[in-house]
PDB file of C-alpha atoms and ligand atoms in Angstrom:
ATOM      1  CA  MET E  51     172.399  69.061 292.293  1.00  0.00           C
ATOM      2  CA  VAL E  52     169.951  66.686 290.228  1.00  0.00           C
ATOM      3  CA  ARG E  53     166.360  67.808 290.517  1.00  0.00           C
ATOM      4  CA  LEU E  54     163.663  65.715 291.797  1.00  0.00           C
ATOM      5  CA  GLY E  55     159.952  65.667 290.172  1.00  0.00           C
ATOM      6  CA  VAL E  56     157.627  63.991 292.558  1.00  0.00           C
ATOM      7  CA  ASN E  57     154.802  62.388 290.525  1.00  0.00           C
ATOM      8  CA  VAL E  58     151.331  62.165 292.504  1.00  0.00           C
ATOM      9  CA  ASP E  59     149.473  60.020 290.523  1.00  0.00           C
ATOM     10  CA  HIS E  60     149.078  56.924 292.567  1.00  0.00           C
ATOM     11  CA  VAL E  61     147.621  59.539 295.597  1.00  0.00           C
ATOM     12  CA  ALA E  62     144.908  59.714 293.028  1.00  0.00           C
ATOM     13  CA  THR E  63     144.879  56.218 292.392  1.00  0.00           C
ATOM     14  CA  VAL E  64     143.960  55.404 295.966  1.00  0.00           C
ATOM     15  CA  ARG E  65     141.354  58.264 296.051  1.00  0.00           C
ATOM     16  CA  GLN E  66     139.670  56.938 292.740  1.00  0.00           C
ATOM     17  CA  ALA E  67     139.632  53.249 294.415  1.00  0.00           C
ATOM     18  CA  ARG E  68     136.561  54.623 296.625  1.00  0.00           C
ATOM     19  CA  LYS E  69     135.938  57.852 294.383  1.00  0.00           C
ATOM     20  CA  ALA E  70     136.344  59.609 297.937  1.00  0.00           C
ATOM     21  CA  PRO E  71     137.862  62.782 298.445  1.00  0.00           C
ATOM     22  CA  GLU E  72     140.456  61.646 299.942  1.00  0.00           C
ATOM     23  CA  PRO E  73     143.673  61.180 299.676  1.00  0.00           C
ATOM     24  CA  ASP E  74     144.353  64.566 297.643  1.00  0.00           C
ATOM     25  CA  PRO E  75     147.142  65.100 295.422  1.00  0.00           C
ATOM     26  CA  LEU E  76     147.238  68.673 295.690  1.00  0.00           C
ATOM     27  CA  ALA E  77     147.450  68.081 299.391  1.00  0.00           C
ATOM     28  CA  ALA E  78     150.392  65.389 298.593  1.00  0.00           C
ATOM     29  CA  ALA E  79     151.876  67.413 296.149  1.00  0.00           C
ATOM     30  CA  LEU E  80     152.176  70.446 298.765  1.00  0.00           C
ATOM     31  CA  LEU E  81     153.885  68.164 301.357  1.00  0.00           C
ATOM     32  CA  ALA E  82     156.296  66.455 298.494  1.00  0.00           C
ATOM     33  CA  GLN E  83     157.174  70.667 297.813  1.00  0.00           C
ATOM     34  CA  ARG E  84     157.889  71.497 301.125  1.00  0.00           C
ATOM     35  CA  ALA E  85     159.828  68.381 301.669  1.00  0.00           C
ATOM     36  CA  GLY E  86     162.179  69.721 298.760  1.00  0.00           C
ATOM     37  CA  ALA E  87     160.753  68.277 295.645  1.00  0.00           C
ATOM     38  CA  ASP E  88     161.931  70.781 292.830  1.00  0.00           C
ATOM     39  CA  SER E  89     158.548  69.760 290.623  1.00  0.00           C
ATOM     40  CA  ILE E  90     155.502  68.069 290.921  1.00  0.00           C
ATOM     41  CA  ILE E  91     154.117  65.599 288.200  1.00  0.00           C
ATOM     42  CA  ILE E  92     150.816  64.438 286.945  1.00  0.00           C
ATOM     43  CA  HIS E  93     149.728  62.276 284.154  1.00  0.00           C
ATOM     44  CA  LEU E  94     146.290  63.119 283.040  1.00  0.00           C
ATOM     45  CA  ARG E  95     145.328  59.849 281.545  1.00  0.00           C
ATOM     46  CA  GLU E  96     143.002  59.476 278.449  1.00  0.00           C
ATOM     47  CA  ASP E  97     141.508  56.949 280.662  1.00  0.00           C
ATOM     48  CA  ARG E  98     141.206  59.466 283.666  1.00  0.00           C
ATOM     49  CA  ARG E  99     142.213  56.508 285.788  1.00  0.00           C
ATOM     50  CA  HIS E 100     144.031  58.486 288.236  1.00  0.00           C
ATOM     51  CA  ILE E 101     144.212  62.110 287.590  1.00  0.00           C
ATOM     52  CA  GLN E 102     141.130  63.901 286.856  1.00  0.00           C
ATOM     53  CA  ASP E 103     140.955  67.156 285.179  1.00  0.00           C
ATOM     54  CA  ARG E 104     139.849  69.014 288.341  1.00  0.00           C
ATOM     55  CA  ASP E 105     143.282  68.111 289.938  1.00  0.00           C
ATOM     56  CA  VAL E 106     144.970  69.686 286.957  1.00  0.00           C
ATOM     57  CA  GLU E 107     143.422  72.997 287.266  1.00  0.00           C
ATOM     58  CA  ILE E 108     144.180  72.832 291.001  1.00  0.00           C
ATOM     59  CA  LEU E 109     147.355  71.733 290.865  1.00  0.00           C
ATOM     60  CA  ARG E 110     148.317  74.376 288.403  1.00  0.00           C
ATOM     61  CA  LYS E 111     147.364  77.160 290.565  1.00  0.00           C
ATOM     62  CA  LYS E 112     149.198  75.711 293.727  1.00  0.00           C
ATOM     63  CA  VAL E 113     152.280  74.090 292.930  1.00  0.00           C
ATOM     64  CA  LYS E 114     155.698  75.851 291.984  1.00  0.00           C
ATOM     65  CA  ARG E 115     156.624  73.630 288.948  1.00  0.00           C
ATOM     66  CA  LEU E 116     154.053  71.584 287.322  1.00  0.00           C
ATOM     67  CA  ASN E 117     155.188  68.640 284.832  1.00  0.00           C
ATOM     68  CA  LEU E 118     152.069  67.343 282.854  1.00  0.00           C
ATOM     69  CA  GLU E 119     152.739  63.993 281.522  1.00  0.00           C
ATOM     70  CA  MET E 120     150.427  63.493 278.645  1.00  0.00           C
ATOM     71  CA  ALA E 121     149.690  61.577 275.589  1.00  0.00           C
ATOM     72  CA  VAL E 122     149.989  63.132 271.831  1.00  0.00           C
ATOM     73  CA  ALA E 123     145.959  63.231 271.998  1.00  0.00           C
ATOM     74  CA  LYS E 124     143.837  66.111 270.512  1.00  0.00           C
ATOM     75  CA  GLU E 125     141.536  66.138 273.616  1.00  0.00           C
ATOM     76  CA  ILE E 126     144.602  66.426 276.054  1.00  0.00           C
ATOM     77  CA  LEU E 127     146.802  68.853 273.712  1.00  0.00           C
ATOM     78  CA  LYS E 128     143.879  71.131 273.951  1.00  0.00           C
ATOM     79  CA  ILE E 129     143.899  70.925 278.182  1.00  0.00           C
ATOM     80  CA  ALA E 130     147.786  71.301 278.442  1.00  0.00           C
ATOM     81  CA  CYS E 131     147.540  74.529 276.041  1.00  0.00           C
ATOM     82  CA  GLU E 132     144.325  76.063 278.199  1.00  0.00           C
ATOM     83  CA  VAL E 133     146.082  74.959 281.408  1.00  0.00           C
ATOM     84  CA  ARG E 134     149.812  75.818 280.546  1.00  0.00           C
ATOM     85  CA  PRO E 135     151.842  73.784 282.976  1.00  0.00           C
ATOM     86  CA  ASP E 136     155.433  74.982 283.068  1.00  0.00           C
ATOM     87  CA  GLN E 137     156.318  71.541 281.549  1.00  0.00           C
ATOM     88  CA  ALA E 138     154.586  69.029 279.233  1.00  0.00           C
ATOM     89  CA  THR E 139     156.369  65.421 278.771  1.00  0.00           C
ATOM     90  CA  LEU E 140     154.911  63.539 276.134  1.00  0.00           C
ATOM     91  CA  VAL E 141     154.803  59.954 276.418  1.00  0.00           C
ATOM     92  CA  PRO E 142     152.906  56.927 274.582  1.00  0.00           C
ATOM     93  CA  GLU E 143     149.413  55.741 276.217  1.00  0.00           C
ATOM     94  CA  LYS E 144     148.051  52.426 275.668  1.00  0.00           C
ATOM     95  CA  ARG E 145     144.644  51.786 277.594  1.00  0.00           C
ATOM     96  CA  ARG E 146     145.229  48.519 278.899  1.00  0.00           C
ATOM     97  CA  GLU E 147     148.532  48.760 280.096  1.00  0.00           C
ATOM     98  CA  LEU E 148     149.587  48.998 284.038  1.00  0.00           C
ATOM     99  CA  THR E 149     151.468  52.211 283.507  1.00  0.00           C
ATOM    100  CA  THR E 150     153.746  53.532 280.534  1.00  0.00           C
ATOM    101  CA  GLU E 151     155.261  50.774 279.215  1.00  0.00           C
ATOM    102  CA  GLY E 152     157.570  51.777 276.375  1.00  0.00           C
ATOM    103  CA  GLY E 153     159.168  55.143 275.317  1.00  0.00           C
ATOM    104  CA  LEU E 154     157.369  57.525 272.805  1.00  0.00           C
ATOM    105  CA  ASP E 155     158.316  56.560 268.955  1.00  0.00           C
ATOM    106  CA  VAL E 156     159.741  60.089 268.019  1.00  0.00           C
ATOM    107  CA  ALA E 157     161.387  58.598 265.104  1.00  0.00           C
ATOM    108  CA  GLY E 158     158.453  56.551 263.472  1.00  0.00           C
ATOM    109  CA  ASN E 159     156.288  59.740 264.096  1.00  0.00           C
ATOM    110  CA  PRO E 160     157.945  62.718 263.526  1.00  0.00           C
ATOM    111  CA  LYS E 161     155.589  65.046 261.857  1.00  0.00           C
ATOM    112  CA  LYS E 162     152.574  64.094 264.826  1.00  0.00           C
ATOM    113  CA  ILE E 163     154.977  64.995 267.549  1.00  0.00           C
ATOM    114  CA  SER E 164     156.743  68.200 265.878  1.00  0.00           C
ATOM    115  CA  LYS E 165     153.361  69.122 265.505  1.00  0.00           C
ATOM    116  CA  ALA E 166     152.380  68.874 269.250  1.00  0.00           C
ATOM    117  CA  VAL E 167     155.580  70.052 270.128  1.00  0.00           C
ATOM    118  CA  LYS E 168     155.127  73.046 268.427  1.00  0.00           C
ATOM    119  CA  ARG E 169     151.683  73.934 269.415  1.00  0.00           C
ATOM    120  CA  LEU E 170     152.701  73.526 273.230  1.00  0.00           C
ATOM    121  CA  LYS E 171     155.902  75.827 272.900  1.00  0.00           C
ATOM    122  CA  LYS E 172     153.621  78.306 271.358  1.00  0.00           C
ATOM    123  CA  LYS E 173     152.023  78.232 274.831  1.00  0.00           C
ATOM    124  CA  GLY E 174     155.304  78.926 276.495  1.00  0.00           C
ATOM    125  CA  ILE E 175     155.446  75.175 278.095  1.00  0.00           C
ATOM    126  CA  LEU E 176     158.748  73.540 278.303  1.00  0.00           C
ATOM    127  CA  VAL E 177     158.678  70.177 276.166  1.00  0.00           C
ATOM    128  CA  SER E 178     159.998  66.936 277.149  1.00  0.00           C
ATOM    129  CA  LEU E 179     159.835  63.914 275.301  1.00  0.00           C
ATOM    130  CA  PHE E 180     159.697  60.671 277.035  1.00  0.00           C
ATOM    131  CA  ILE E 181     162.007  58.017 274.802  1.00  0.00           C
ATOM    132  CA  ASP E 182     163.874  54.486 275.065  1.00  0.00           C
ATOM    133  CA  PRO E 183     167.466  55.431 275.411  1.00  0.00           C
ATOM    134  CA  ASP E 184     167.975  54.603 271.592  1.00  0.00           C
ATOM    135  CA  LEU E 185     170.331  56.892 269.938  1.00  0.00           C
ATOM    136  CA  ARG E 186     167.681  56.971 266.762  1.00  0.00           C
ATOM    137  CA  GLN E 187     165.016  58.632 269.202  1.00  0.00           C
ATOM    138  CA  VAL E 188     167.041  61.114 270.579  1.00  0.00           C
ATOM    139  CA  ILE E 189     168.104  62.456 267.221  1.00  0.00           C
ATOM    140  CA  ALA E 190     164.619  62.295 266.195  1.00  0.00           C
ATOM    141  CA  SER E 191     163.873  64.141 269.603  1.00  0.00           C
ATOM    142  CA  ALA E 192     166.405  66.677 268.679  1.00  0.00           C
ATOM    143  CA  LYS E 193     165.141  67.249 265.504  1.00  0.00           C
ATOM    144  CA  SER E 194     161.606  67.910 266.472  1.00  0.00           C
ATOM    145  CA  GLY E 195     161.928  70.844 268.805  1.00  0.00           C
ATOM    146  CA  ALA E 196     161.618  69.875 272.104  1.00  0.00           C
ATOM    147  CA  GLN E 197     164.178  71.106 274.606  1.00  0.00           C
ATOM    148  CA  MET E 198     164.310  67.938 276.463  1.00  0.00           C
ATOM    149  CA  VAL E 199     164.225  64.437 277.065  1.00  0.00           C
ATOM    150  CA  GLU E 200     163.354  62.105 279.805  1.00  0.00           C
ATOM    151  CA  LEU E 201     165.167  58.971 279.604  1.00  0.00           C
ATOM    152  CA  HIS E 202     163.523  55.280 279.987  1.00  0.00           C
ATOM    153  CA  THR E 203     165.185  53.741 282.769  1.00  0.00           C
ATOM    154  CA  GLY E 204     162.229  51.245 282.892  1.00  0.00           C
ATOM    155  CA  CYS E 205     164.675  48.530 281.406  1.00  0.00           C
ATOM    156  CA  TYR E 206     167.525  48.938 283.669  1.00  0.00           C
ATOM    157  CA  ALA E 207     165.304  48.821 286.574  1.00  0.00           C
ATOM    158  CA  GLU E 208     163.728  45.808 285.305  1.00  0.00           C
ATOM    159  CA  ALA E 209     167.107  43.852 284.368  1.00  0.00           C
ATOM    160  CA  LYS E 210     167.523  40.840 286.728  1.00  0.00           C
ATOM    161  CA  SER E 211     171.186  39.956 286.305  1.00  0.00           C
ATOM    162  CA  ARG E 212     174.242  42.591 286.812  1.00  0.00           C
ATOM    163  CA  LYS E 213     175.253  41.530 283.113  1.00  0.00           C
ATOM    164  CA  ASN E 214     171.864  43.148 281.857  1.00  0.00           C
ATOM    165  CA  LYS E 215     171.669  46.027 284.409  1.00  0.00           C
ATOM    166  CA  ASP E 216     175.182  47.234 282.998  1.00  0.00           C
ATOM    167  CA  LYS E 217     174.030  46.781 279.526  1.00  0.00           C
ATOM    168  CA  GLU E 218     170.896  48.868 280.263  1.00  0.00           C
ATOM    169  CA  LEU E 219     173.134  51.531 281.970  1.00  0.00           C
ATOM    170  CA  LYS E 220     175.189  51.994 279.432  1.00  0.00           C
ATOM    171  CA  ARG E 221     172.510  52.553 276.731  1.00  0.00           C
ATOM    172  CA  ILE E 222     171.234  55.343 279.372  1.00  0.00           C
ATOM    173  CA  VAL E 223     174.867  56.691 279.924  1.00  0.00           C
ATOM    174  CA  ARG E 224     175.032  56.978 275.896  1.00  0.00           C
ATOM    175  CA  ALA E 225     171.751  58.263 275.113  1.00  0.00           C
ATOM    176  CA  ALA E 226     172.080  61.277 277.858  1.00  0.00           C
ATOM    177  CA  ARG E 227     175.543  61.835 276.539  1.00  0.00           C
ATOM    178  CA  GLU E 228     174.380  62.396 272.793  1.00  0.00           C
ATOM    179  CA  ALA E 229     171.327  64.253 273.982  1.00  0.00           C
ATOM    180  CA  GLN E 230     173.154  66.571 275.949  1.00  0.00           C
ATOM    181  CA  GLU E 231     175.407  67.023 272.908  1.00  0.00           C
ATOM    182  CA  LEU E 232     172.689  67.805 270.456  1.00  0.00           C
ATOM    183  CA  GLY E 233     171.456  70.628 272.739  1.00  0.00           C
ATOM    184  CA  LEU E 234     168.747  68.934 274.641  1.00  0.00           C
ATOM    185  CA  GLU E 235     168.313  68.815 278.218  1.00  0.00           C
ATOM    186  CA  VAL E 236     168.100  65.463 279.905  1.00  0.00           C
ATOM    187  CA  SER E 237     166.258  63.682 282.724  1.00  0.00           C
ATOM    188  CA  ALA E 238     165.008  59.974 283.660  1.00  0.00           C
ATOM    189  CA  GLY E 239     162.510  58.256 284.977  1.00  0.00           C
ATOM    190  CA  HIS E 240     160.595  55.245 285.406  1.00  0.00           C
ATOM    191  CA  GLY E 241     161.061  52.397 287.751  1.00  0.00           C
ATOM    192  CA  LEU E 242     163.155  54.115 289.794  1.00  0.00           C
ATOM    193  CA  THR E 243     163.762  53.013 293.781  1.00  0.00           C
ATOM    194  CA  TYR E 244     165.521  53.903 296.588  1.00  0.00           C
ATOM    195  CA  GLN E 245     167.768  50.747 295.663  1.00  0.00           C
ATOM    196  CA  ASN E 246     168.484  51.692 292.335  1.00  0.00           C
ATOM    197  CA  VAL E 247     168.486  55.428 291.974  1.00  0.00           C
ATOM    198  CA  SER E 248     172.181  55.768 292.541  1.00  0.00           C
ATOM    199  CA  GLN E 249     173.497  54.579 289.455  1.00  0.00           C
ATOM    200  CA  ILE E 250     171.505  56.679 287.363  1.00  0.00           C
ATOM    201  CA  VAL E 251     172.388  60.152 289.818  1.00  0.00           C
ATOM    202  CA  LYS E 252     175.815  59.748 288.693  1.00  0.00           C
ATOM    203  CA  ILE E 253     175.660  60.264 284.891  1.00  0.00           C
ATOM    204  CA  PRO E 254     176.827  63.737 284.842  1.00  0.00           C
ATOM    205  CA  GLU E 255     174.295  64.689 281.635  1.00  0.00           C
ATOM    206  CA  ILE E 256     170.938  63.782 283.485  1.00  0.00           C
ATOM    207  CA  GLU E 257     169.631  67.027 285.634  1.00  0.00           C
ATOM    208  CA  GLU E 258     166.371  65.789 286.196  1.00  0.00           C
ATOM    209  CA  LEU E 259     164.752  62.254 287.676  1.00  0.00           C
ATOM    210  CA  ASN E 260     160.985  61.764 287.914  1.00  0.00           C
ATOM    211  CA  ILE E 261     159.967  59.185 290.444  1.00  0.00           C
ATOM    212  CA  GLY E 262     156.623  58.346 291.231  1.00  0.00           C
ATOM    213  CA  HIS E 263     155.528  54.827 292.336  1.00  0.00           C
ATOM    214  CA  ASN E 264     158.258  53.956 294.770  1.00  0.00           C
ATOM    215  CA  ILE E 265     158.459  57.397 296.880  1.00  0.00           C
ATOM    216  CA  ILE E 266     154.441  56.577 297.213  1.00  0.00           C
ATOM    217  CA  ALA E 267     155.003  53.273 297.997  1.00  0.00           C
ATOM    218  CA  ARG E 268     157.159  54.595 300.862  1.00  0.00           C
ATOM    219  CA  ALA E 269     155.259  57.433 301.990  1.00  0.00           C
ATOM    220  CA  VAL E 270     152.164  55.179 302.871  1.00  0.00           C
ATOM    221  CA  MET E 271     154.736  53.597 305.415  1.00  0.00           C
ATOM    222  CA  VAL E 272     156.791  56.896 306.789  1.00  0.00           C
ATOM    223  CA  GLY E 273     154.587  59.989 305.080  1.00  0.00           C
ATOM    224  CA  ILE E 274     155.531  61.808 301.982  1.00  0.00           C
ATOM    225  CA  ASN E 275     157.611  64.365 303.951  1.00  0.00           C
ATOM    226  CA  GLN E 276     159.899  61.639 305.230  1.00  0.00           C
ATOM    227  CA  ALA E 277     159.968  59.485 301.593  1.00  0.00           C
ATOM    228  CA  VAL E 278     160.663  62.667 299.601  1.00  0.00           C
ATOM    229  CA  LYS E 279     163.631  63.499 302.008  1.00  0.00           C
ATOM    230  CA  GLU E 280     164.845  59.898 301.799  1.00  0.00           C
ATOM    231  CA  MET E 281     165.525  60.048 298.228  1.00  0.00           C
ATOM    232  CA  LEU E 282     166.792  63.420 298.317  1.00  0.00           C
ATOM    233  CA  ASN E 283     169.179  62.413 300.474  1.00  0.00           C
ATOM    234  CA  LEU E 284     170.139  59.138 298.099  1.00  0.00           C
ATOM    235  CA  ILE E 285     170.069  62.157 295.148  1.00  0.00           C
ATOM    236  CA  LYS E 286     172.574  64.409 297.311  1.00  0.00           C
ATOM    237  CA  ARG E 287     175.112  61.750 297.884  1.00  0.00           C
ATOM    238  CA  LYS E 288     175.843  62.185 294.223  1.00  0.00           C
ATOM    239  CA  GLY E 289     178.942  63.344 295.442  1.00  0.00           C
ATOM    240  CA  ALA E 290     180.293  60.075 296.948  1.00  0.00           C
ATOM    241  CA  ARG E 291     180.815  58.811 293.673  1.00  0.00           C
TER     242      ARG E 291
HETATM  243  N1  PXP L  53     158.491  59.492 284.058  1.00  0.00           N
HETATM  244  C1  PXP L  53     156.743  58.915 283.616  1.00  0.00           C
HETATM  245  C2  PXP L  53     157.138  59.371 282.062  1.00  0.00           C
HETATM  246  C3  PXP L  53     156.495  58.201 283.519  1.00  0.00           C
HETATM  247  O1  PXP L  53     155.233  58.125 282.607  1.00  0.00           O
HETATM  248  C4  PXP L  53     156.068  57.644 284.840  1.00  0.00           C
HETATM  249  C5  PXP L  53     154.960  56.996 285.361  1.00  0.00           C
HETATM  250  O2  PXP L  53     153.708  57.505 285.646  1.00  0.00           O
HETATM  251  C6  PXP L  53     157.147  58.014 285.651  1.00  0.00           C
HETATM  252  C7  PXP L  53     158.539  58.645 285.273  1.00  0.00           C
HETATM  253  C8  PXP L  53     157.379  57.325 287.078  1.00  0.00           C
HETATM  254  O3  PXP L  53     157.740  56.046 287.192  1.00  0.00           O
HETATM  255  P1  PXP L  53     157.304  55.583 288.541  1.00  0.00           P
HETATM  256  O4  PXP L  53     156.190  55.760 288.789  1.00  0.00           O
HETATM  257  O5  PXP L  53     157.859  53.775 288.192  1.00  0.00           O
HETATM  258  O6  PXP L  53     158.544  55.984 289.311  1.00  0.00           O
END
């Protein structure tokens, strides 16, 4: 079955809106884990808009499998090497964006990225690169030494017409196939929802989905346990292909 990683950044967003102690991303992570999430994802952004350094330390100790999303930045790399999450996902980061916008330009920055990958791998961390579903980026990722790629599903999620959705889906299918052929593990994420996840789940090369905003938005209404279970049910229905 496809694994589900639940991103709890936006629990911290609500907390930081008031600089209050609650809601606690750790509590959310433990509930998501108990509901069946295979891993917990947090993004320690350079501007610390949601997840804080302390969250990273605490979640590292308490969750079964932690995937730390991070920019290829000196300060954050140092923290990751100290904290040693199970997995690190390298993402591009811009201060003014609302969320991660495009994929990492691995093809354009091969040296910088390979160096970061090597440093993290040396600490026993599995390294994934968040890239657009673009063959150039897939090939560059395989050369970088990373063990995994996360294909950016944002364009698929945002495509309005049926024709554009199909076009974006085909790009993801092709990139996933190529990545697996090159020996990379494949995951996908960004903009995935209860409504659009089913097409992505059908792609056989994709082994993991990373979902945040839509699950947390649903959890506000029904609680994390139910929100995670509803997503897991959709993912499990993969067999109904
Ligand atoms: N994967 C990556 C690399 C991301 O940066 C994000 C957003 O934090 C996600 C997945 C989850 O995206 P969403 O919140 O839209 O589900």
